[in-house]
Short mmCIF file of C-alpha atoms and ligand atoms in Angstrom, two decimals:
data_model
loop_
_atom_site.label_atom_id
_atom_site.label_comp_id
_atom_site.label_asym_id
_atom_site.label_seq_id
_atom_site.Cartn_x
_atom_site.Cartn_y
_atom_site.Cartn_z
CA UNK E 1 0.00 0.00 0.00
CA UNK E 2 1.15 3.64 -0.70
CA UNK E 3 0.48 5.42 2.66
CA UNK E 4 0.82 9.23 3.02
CA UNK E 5 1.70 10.52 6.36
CA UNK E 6 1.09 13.97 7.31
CA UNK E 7 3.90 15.79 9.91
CA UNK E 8 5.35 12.10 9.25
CA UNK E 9 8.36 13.61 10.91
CA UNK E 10 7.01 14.02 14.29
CA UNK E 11 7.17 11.59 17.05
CA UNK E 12 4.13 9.29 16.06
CA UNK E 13 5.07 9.65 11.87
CA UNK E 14 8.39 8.67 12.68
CA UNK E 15 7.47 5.64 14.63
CA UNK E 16 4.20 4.59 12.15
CA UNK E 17 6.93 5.22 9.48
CA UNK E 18 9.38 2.34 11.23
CA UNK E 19 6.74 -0.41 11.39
CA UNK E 20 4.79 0.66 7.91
CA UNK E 21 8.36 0.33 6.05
CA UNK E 22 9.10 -2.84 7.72
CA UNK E 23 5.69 -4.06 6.61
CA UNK E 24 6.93 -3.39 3.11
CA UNK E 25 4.78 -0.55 2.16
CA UNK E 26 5.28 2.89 0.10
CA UNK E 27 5.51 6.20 3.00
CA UNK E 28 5.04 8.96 2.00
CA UNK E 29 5.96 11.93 4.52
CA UNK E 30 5.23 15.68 3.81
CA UNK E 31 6.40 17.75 6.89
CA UNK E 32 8.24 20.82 7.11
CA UNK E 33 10.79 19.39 9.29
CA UNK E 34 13.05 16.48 8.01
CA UNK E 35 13.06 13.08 8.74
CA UNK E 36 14.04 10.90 11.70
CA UNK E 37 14.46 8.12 9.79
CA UNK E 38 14.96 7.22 6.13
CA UNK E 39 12.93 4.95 4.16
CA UNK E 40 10.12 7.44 3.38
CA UNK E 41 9.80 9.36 0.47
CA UNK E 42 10.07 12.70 1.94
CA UNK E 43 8.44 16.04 0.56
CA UNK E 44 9.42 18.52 2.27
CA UNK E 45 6.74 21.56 2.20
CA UNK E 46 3.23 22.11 4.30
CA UNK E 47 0.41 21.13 4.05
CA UNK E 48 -0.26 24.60 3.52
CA UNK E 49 0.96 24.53 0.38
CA UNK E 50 -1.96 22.97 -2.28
CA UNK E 51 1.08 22.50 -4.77
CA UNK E 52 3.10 19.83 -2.09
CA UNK E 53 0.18 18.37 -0.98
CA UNK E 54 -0.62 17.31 -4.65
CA UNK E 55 2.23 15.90 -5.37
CA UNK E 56 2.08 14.36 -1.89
CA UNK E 57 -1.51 12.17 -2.19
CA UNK E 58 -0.21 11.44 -5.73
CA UNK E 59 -1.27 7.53 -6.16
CA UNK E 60 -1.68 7.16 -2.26
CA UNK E 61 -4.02 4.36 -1.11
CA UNK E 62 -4.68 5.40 2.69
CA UNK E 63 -4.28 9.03 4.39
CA UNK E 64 -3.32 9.06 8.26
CA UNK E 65 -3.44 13.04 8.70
CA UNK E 66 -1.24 13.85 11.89
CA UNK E 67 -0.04 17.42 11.07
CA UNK E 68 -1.23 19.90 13.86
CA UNK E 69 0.08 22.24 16.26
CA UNK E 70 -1.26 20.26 19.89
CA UNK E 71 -2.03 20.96 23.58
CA UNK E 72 1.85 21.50 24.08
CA UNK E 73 1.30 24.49 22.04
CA UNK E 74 -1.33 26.39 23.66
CA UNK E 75 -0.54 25.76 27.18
CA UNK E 76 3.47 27.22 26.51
CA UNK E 77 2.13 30.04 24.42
CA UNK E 78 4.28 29.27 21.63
CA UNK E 79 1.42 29.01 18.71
CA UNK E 80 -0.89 32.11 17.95
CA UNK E 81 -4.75 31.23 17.70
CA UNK E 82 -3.92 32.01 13.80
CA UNK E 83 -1.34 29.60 13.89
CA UNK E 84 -3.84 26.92 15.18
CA UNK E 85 -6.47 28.07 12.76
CA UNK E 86 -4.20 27.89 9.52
CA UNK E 87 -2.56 24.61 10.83
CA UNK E 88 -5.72 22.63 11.88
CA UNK E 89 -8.28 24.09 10.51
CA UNK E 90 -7.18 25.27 7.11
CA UNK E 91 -4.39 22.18 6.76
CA UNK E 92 -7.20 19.74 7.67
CA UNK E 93 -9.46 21.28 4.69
CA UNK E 94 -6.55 21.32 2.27
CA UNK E 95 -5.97 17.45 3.03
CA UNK E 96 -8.87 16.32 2.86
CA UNK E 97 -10.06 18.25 -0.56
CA UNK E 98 -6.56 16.89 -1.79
CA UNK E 99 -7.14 13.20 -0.84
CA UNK E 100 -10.57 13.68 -2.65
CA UNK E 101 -9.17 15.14 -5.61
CA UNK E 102 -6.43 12.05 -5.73
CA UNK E 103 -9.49 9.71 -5.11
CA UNK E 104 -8.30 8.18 -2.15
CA UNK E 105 -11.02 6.22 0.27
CA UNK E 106 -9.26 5.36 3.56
CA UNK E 107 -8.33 8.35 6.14
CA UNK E 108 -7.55 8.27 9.50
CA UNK E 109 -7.78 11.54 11.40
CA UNK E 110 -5.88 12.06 14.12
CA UNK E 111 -8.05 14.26 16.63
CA UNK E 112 -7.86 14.14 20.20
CA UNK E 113 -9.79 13.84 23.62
CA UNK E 114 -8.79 18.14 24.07
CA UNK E 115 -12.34 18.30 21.80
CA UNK E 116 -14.03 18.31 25.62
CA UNK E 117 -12.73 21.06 25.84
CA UNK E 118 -14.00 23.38 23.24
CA UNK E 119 -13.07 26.28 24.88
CA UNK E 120 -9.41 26.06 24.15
CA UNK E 121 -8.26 27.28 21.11
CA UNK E 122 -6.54 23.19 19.88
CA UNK E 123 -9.75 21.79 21.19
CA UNK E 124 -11.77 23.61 19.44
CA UNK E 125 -9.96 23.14 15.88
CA UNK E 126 -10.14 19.43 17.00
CA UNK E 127 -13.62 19.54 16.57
CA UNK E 128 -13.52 21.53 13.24
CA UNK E 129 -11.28 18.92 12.19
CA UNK E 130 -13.55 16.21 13.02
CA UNK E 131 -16.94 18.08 11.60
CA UNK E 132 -15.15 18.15 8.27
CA UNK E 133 -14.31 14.51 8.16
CA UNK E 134 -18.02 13.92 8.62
CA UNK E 135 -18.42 15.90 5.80
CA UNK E 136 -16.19 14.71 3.38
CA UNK E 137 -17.22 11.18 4.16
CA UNK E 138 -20.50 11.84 2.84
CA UNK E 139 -19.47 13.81 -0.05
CA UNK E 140 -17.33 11.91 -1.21
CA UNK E 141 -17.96 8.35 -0.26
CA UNK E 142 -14.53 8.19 1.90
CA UNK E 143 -14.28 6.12 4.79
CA UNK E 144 -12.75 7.93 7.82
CA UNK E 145 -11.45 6.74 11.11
CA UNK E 146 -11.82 9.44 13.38
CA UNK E 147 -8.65 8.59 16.62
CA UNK E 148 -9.12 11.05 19.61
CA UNK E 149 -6.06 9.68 21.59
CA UNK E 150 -5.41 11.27 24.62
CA UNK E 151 -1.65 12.97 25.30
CA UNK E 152 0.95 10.81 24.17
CA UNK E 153 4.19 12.91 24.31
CA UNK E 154 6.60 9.81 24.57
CA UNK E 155 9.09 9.48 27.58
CA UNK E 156 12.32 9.98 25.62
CA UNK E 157 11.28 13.16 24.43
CA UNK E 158 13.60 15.80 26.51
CA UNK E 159 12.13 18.93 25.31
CA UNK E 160 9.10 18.06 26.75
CA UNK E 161 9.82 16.03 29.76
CA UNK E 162 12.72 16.71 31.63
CA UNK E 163 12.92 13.48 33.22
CA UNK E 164 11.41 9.71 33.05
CA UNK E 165 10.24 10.78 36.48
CA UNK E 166 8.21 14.02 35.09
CA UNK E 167 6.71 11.46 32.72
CA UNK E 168 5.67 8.89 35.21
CA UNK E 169 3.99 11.88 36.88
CA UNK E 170 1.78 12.97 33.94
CA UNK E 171 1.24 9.22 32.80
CA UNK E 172 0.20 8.21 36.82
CA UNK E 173 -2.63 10.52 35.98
CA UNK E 174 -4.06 7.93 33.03
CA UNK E 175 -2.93 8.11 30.18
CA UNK E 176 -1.77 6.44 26.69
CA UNK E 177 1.66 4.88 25.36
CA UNK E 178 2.67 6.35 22.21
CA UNK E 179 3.03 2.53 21.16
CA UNK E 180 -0.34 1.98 21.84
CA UNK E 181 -1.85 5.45 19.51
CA UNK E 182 0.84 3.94 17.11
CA UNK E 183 -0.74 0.60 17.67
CA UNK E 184 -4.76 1.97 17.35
CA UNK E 185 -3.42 3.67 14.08
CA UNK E 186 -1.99 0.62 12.39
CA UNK E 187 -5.10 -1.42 13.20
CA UNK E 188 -7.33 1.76 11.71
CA UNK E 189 -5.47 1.27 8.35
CA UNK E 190 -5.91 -2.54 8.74
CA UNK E 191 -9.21 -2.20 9.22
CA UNK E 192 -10.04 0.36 6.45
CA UNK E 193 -7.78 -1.76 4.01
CA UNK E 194 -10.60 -5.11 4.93
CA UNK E 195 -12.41 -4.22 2.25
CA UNK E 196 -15.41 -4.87 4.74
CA UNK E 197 -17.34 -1.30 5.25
CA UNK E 198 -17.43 0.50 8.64
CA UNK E 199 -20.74 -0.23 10.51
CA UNK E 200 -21.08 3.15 11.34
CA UNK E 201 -19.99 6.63 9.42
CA UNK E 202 -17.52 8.05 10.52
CA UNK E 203 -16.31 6.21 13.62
CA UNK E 204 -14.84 8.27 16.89
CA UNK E 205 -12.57 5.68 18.51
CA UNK E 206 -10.87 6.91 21.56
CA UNK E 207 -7.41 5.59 22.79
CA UNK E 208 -6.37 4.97 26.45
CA UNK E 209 -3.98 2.94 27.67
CA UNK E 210 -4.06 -0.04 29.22
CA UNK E 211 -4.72 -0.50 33.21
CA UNK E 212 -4.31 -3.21 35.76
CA UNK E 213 -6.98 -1.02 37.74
CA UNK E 214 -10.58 -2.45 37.68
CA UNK E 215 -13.80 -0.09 37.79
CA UNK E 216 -14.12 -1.23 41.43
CA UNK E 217 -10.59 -0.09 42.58
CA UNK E 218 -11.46 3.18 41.38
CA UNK E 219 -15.23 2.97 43.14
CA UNK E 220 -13.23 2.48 46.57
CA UNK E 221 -9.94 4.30 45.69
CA UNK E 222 -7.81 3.53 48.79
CA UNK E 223 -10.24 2.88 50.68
CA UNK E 224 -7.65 0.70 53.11
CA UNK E 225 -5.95 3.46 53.42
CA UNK E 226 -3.45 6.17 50.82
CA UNK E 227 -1.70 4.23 49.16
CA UNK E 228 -3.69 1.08 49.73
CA UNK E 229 -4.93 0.40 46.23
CA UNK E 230 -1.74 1.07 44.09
CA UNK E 231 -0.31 -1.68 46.78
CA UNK E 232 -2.62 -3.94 45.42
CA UNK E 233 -1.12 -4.08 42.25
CA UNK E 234 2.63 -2.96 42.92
CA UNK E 235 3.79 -3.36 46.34
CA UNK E 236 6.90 -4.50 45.40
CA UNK E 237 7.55 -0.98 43.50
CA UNK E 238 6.12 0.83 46.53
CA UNK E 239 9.27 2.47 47.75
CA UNK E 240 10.80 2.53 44.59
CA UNK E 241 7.88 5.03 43.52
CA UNK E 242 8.11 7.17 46.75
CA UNK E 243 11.36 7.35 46.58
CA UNK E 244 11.37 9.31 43.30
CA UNK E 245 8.95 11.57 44.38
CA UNK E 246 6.03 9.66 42.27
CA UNK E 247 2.63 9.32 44.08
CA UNK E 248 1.31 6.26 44.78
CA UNK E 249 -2.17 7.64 46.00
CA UNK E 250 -2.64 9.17 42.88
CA UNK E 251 -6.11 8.18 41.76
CA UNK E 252 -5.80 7.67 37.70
CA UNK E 253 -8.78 8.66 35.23
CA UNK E 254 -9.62 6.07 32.84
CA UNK E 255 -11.08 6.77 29.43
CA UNK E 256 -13.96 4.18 27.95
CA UNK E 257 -12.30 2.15 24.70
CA UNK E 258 -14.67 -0.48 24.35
CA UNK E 259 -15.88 1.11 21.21
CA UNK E 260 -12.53 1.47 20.02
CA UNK E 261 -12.18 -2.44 20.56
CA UNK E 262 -14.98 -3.66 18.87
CA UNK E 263 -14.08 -1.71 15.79
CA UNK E 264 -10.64 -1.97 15.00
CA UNK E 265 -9.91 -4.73 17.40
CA UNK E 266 -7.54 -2.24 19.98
CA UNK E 267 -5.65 -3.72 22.53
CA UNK E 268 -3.48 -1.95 25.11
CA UNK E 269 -0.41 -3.16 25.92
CA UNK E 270 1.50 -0.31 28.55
CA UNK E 271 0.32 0.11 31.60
CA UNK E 272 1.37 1.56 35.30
CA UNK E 273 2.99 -1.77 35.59
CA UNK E 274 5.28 -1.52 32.44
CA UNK E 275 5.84 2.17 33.63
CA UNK E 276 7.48 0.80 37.21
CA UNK E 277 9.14 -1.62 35.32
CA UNK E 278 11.24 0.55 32.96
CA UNK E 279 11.86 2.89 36.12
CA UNK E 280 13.43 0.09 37.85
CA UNK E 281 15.44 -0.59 34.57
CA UNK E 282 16.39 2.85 33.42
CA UNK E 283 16.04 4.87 36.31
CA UNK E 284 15.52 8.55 36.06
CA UNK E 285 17.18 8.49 32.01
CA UNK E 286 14.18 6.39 30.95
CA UNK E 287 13.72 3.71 28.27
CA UNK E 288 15.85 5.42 25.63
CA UNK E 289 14.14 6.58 21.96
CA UNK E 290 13.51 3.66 19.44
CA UNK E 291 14.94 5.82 16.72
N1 NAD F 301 1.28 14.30 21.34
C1 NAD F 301 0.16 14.25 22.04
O1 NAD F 301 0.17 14.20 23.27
C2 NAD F 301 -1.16 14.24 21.32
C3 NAD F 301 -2.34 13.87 22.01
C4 NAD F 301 -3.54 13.81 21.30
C5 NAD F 301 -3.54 14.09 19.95
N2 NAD F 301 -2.38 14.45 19.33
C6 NAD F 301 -2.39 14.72 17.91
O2 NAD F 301 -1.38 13.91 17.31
C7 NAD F 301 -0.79 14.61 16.22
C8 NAD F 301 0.70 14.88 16.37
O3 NAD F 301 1.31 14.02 17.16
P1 NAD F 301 2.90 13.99 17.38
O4 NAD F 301 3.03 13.73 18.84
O5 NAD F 301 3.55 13.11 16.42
O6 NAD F 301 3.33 15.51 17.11
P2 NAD F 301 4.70 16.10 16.64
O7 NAD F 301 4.66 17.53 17.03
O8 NAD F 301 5.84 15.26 17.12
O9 NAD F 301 4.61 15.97 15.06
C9 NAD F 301 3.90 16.86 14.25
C10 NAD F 301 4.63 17.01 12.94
O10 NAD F 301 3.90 17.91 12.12
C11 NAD F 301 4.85 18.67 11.39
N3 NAD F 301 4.27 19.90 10.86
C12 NAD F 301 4.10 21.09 11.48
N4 NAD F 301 3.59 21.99 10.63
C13 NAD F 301 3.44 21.37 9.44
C14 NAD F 301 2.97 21.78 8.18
N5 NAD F 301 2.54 23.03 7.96
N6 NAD F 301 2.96 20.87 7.17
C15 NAD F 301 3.39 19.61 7.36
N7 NAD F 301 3.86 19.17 8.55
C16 NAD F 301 3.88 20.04 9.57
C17 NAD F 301 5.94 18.95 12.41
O11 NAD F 301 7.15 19.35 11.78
C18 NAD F 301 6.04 17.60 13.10
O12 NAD F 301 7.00 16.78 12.49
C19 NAD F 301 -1.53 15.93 16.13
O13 NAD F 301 -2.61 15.81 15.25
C20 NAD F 301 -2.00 16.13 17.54
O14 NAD F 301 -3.08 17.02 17.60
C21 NAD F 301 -1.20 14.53 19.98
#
């Protein structure tokens, strides 16, 4: 399959890029920024620019469109709501009306769970994003996978997270493996590639991780005591996780994926327990980057 990637650069491209390459398909990457890896045929330009993103969905098969300024963005400031608008909003039209012009079927947005709340500026072109996939389905007989993962910044990325300890503090608070949106995105393209139609138009799949915490736990969160319920599960990382300032009473929020199984067949694979495992490992430095 020829499979265009947009902002194929970026953290998730680069890793979708590894395993789609290794599967022996075409990548195609347009991204301002170059790549991490080779392999890909690489255009660089924006997907801003109608004339690269032409020449981009030439002959493409399946569309994953990843290309956005995120939540990282808005809370540091460093993207202007115009920014967001052109990026998201404007990119996500020019995509789309170029993957229709090109003829191609399968496209798999990559949104995000900021669209509850559409009061921020990214949340809010999240939604735009989404409302034109809707559209174009229907116009144009496409069928779209619509992926709201929630953050995903991996651990090894240093600009973000100073620390595998700063990461095991956001991720404590429930959250999703970049493996596992990379995993949810390869199964979307499976899926879409079937040949067997989507039940339903349009699909919004969320993607959390996976959790050795049951509905129950979370019903009666420590209710032995602080700490009690994350014993359950990993005593024997206990006073490994106090030591390094992580909190064990820290009461996670899990996200509802069931839909997100049944349709693409999802399956979760890091949890809290991988997390304490890799700290043991690595220590503060973390699993290091797979590329
Ligand atoms: N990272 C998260 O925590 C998170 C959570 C939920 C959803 N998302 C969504 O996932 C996608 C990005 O994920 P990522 O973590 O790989 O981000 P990333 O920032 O690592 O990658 C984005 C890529 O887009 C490229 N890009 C920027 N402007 C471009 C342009 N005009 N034309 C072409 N490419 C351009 C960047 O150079 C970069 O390589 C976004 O759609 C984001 O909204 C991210």
């Amino acid at each position: 399959m020829r499979i265009l990637l947009t902002g194929g650069s970026g953290d998730l491209g680069t890793l979708l890029s590894i395993d789609l390459l290794a599967e022996g398909n075409e990548v195609v990457n347009i991204d301002t920024a170059l790549p991490q890896i080779p392999g890909s045929i690489f255009i660089k330009g924006s997907i801003l620019d109608r004339t690269s993103l032409a020449k981009a969905t030439h002959r493409v098969n399946c569309l994953v469109h990843i290309a956005a300024w995120h939540g990282i963005h808005e809370s540091k400031g460093t993207k202007s709501p115009e920014e967001f608008h052109d990026l998201n909003v404007t990119g996500t039209f020019n995509v789309l009306e170029a993957g229709a012009k090109e003829g191609v079927k399968k496209i798999i947005f990559i949104s995000s769970t900021s669209v509850d709340n559409p009061n921020s500026i990214y949340g809010h072109t999240k939604i735009l994003g989404e409302e034109m996939c809707r559209a174009y389905t229907e116009r144009h007989d496409m069928e779209i996978i619509i992926l709201r993962p929630r953050a995903f910044i991996p651990p090894w990325n240093r600009v973000v997270y100073r620390d595998f300890i700063e990461w095991g503090k956001w991720f404590m608070k429930g959250a999703v493996h970049i493996n596992d949106v990379k995993q949810a995105v390869l199964k979307s393209i499976e899926r879409l590639d079937s040949g067997k139609h989507l039940s339903e138009m349009c699909p919004v799949l969320i993607v959390d991780g996976a959790y050795e915490y049951t509905t129950k736990d979370l019903d009666k969160w420590d209710a032995d005591g602080e700490g009690s319920t994350f014993r359950k599960y990993y005593g024997q990382y206990y006073n490994l996780v106090v030591t390094t300032g992580l909190d064990p009473a820290r009461k996670p929020k899990l996200l509802n994926i069931e839909k997100t199984q049944v349709i693409i067949g999802y399956d979760p694979k890091y949890s809290l327990k991988n997390l304490l495992e890799e700290l043991k490992q690595y220590g503060l430095e973390g699993p290091p980057s797979p590329f």
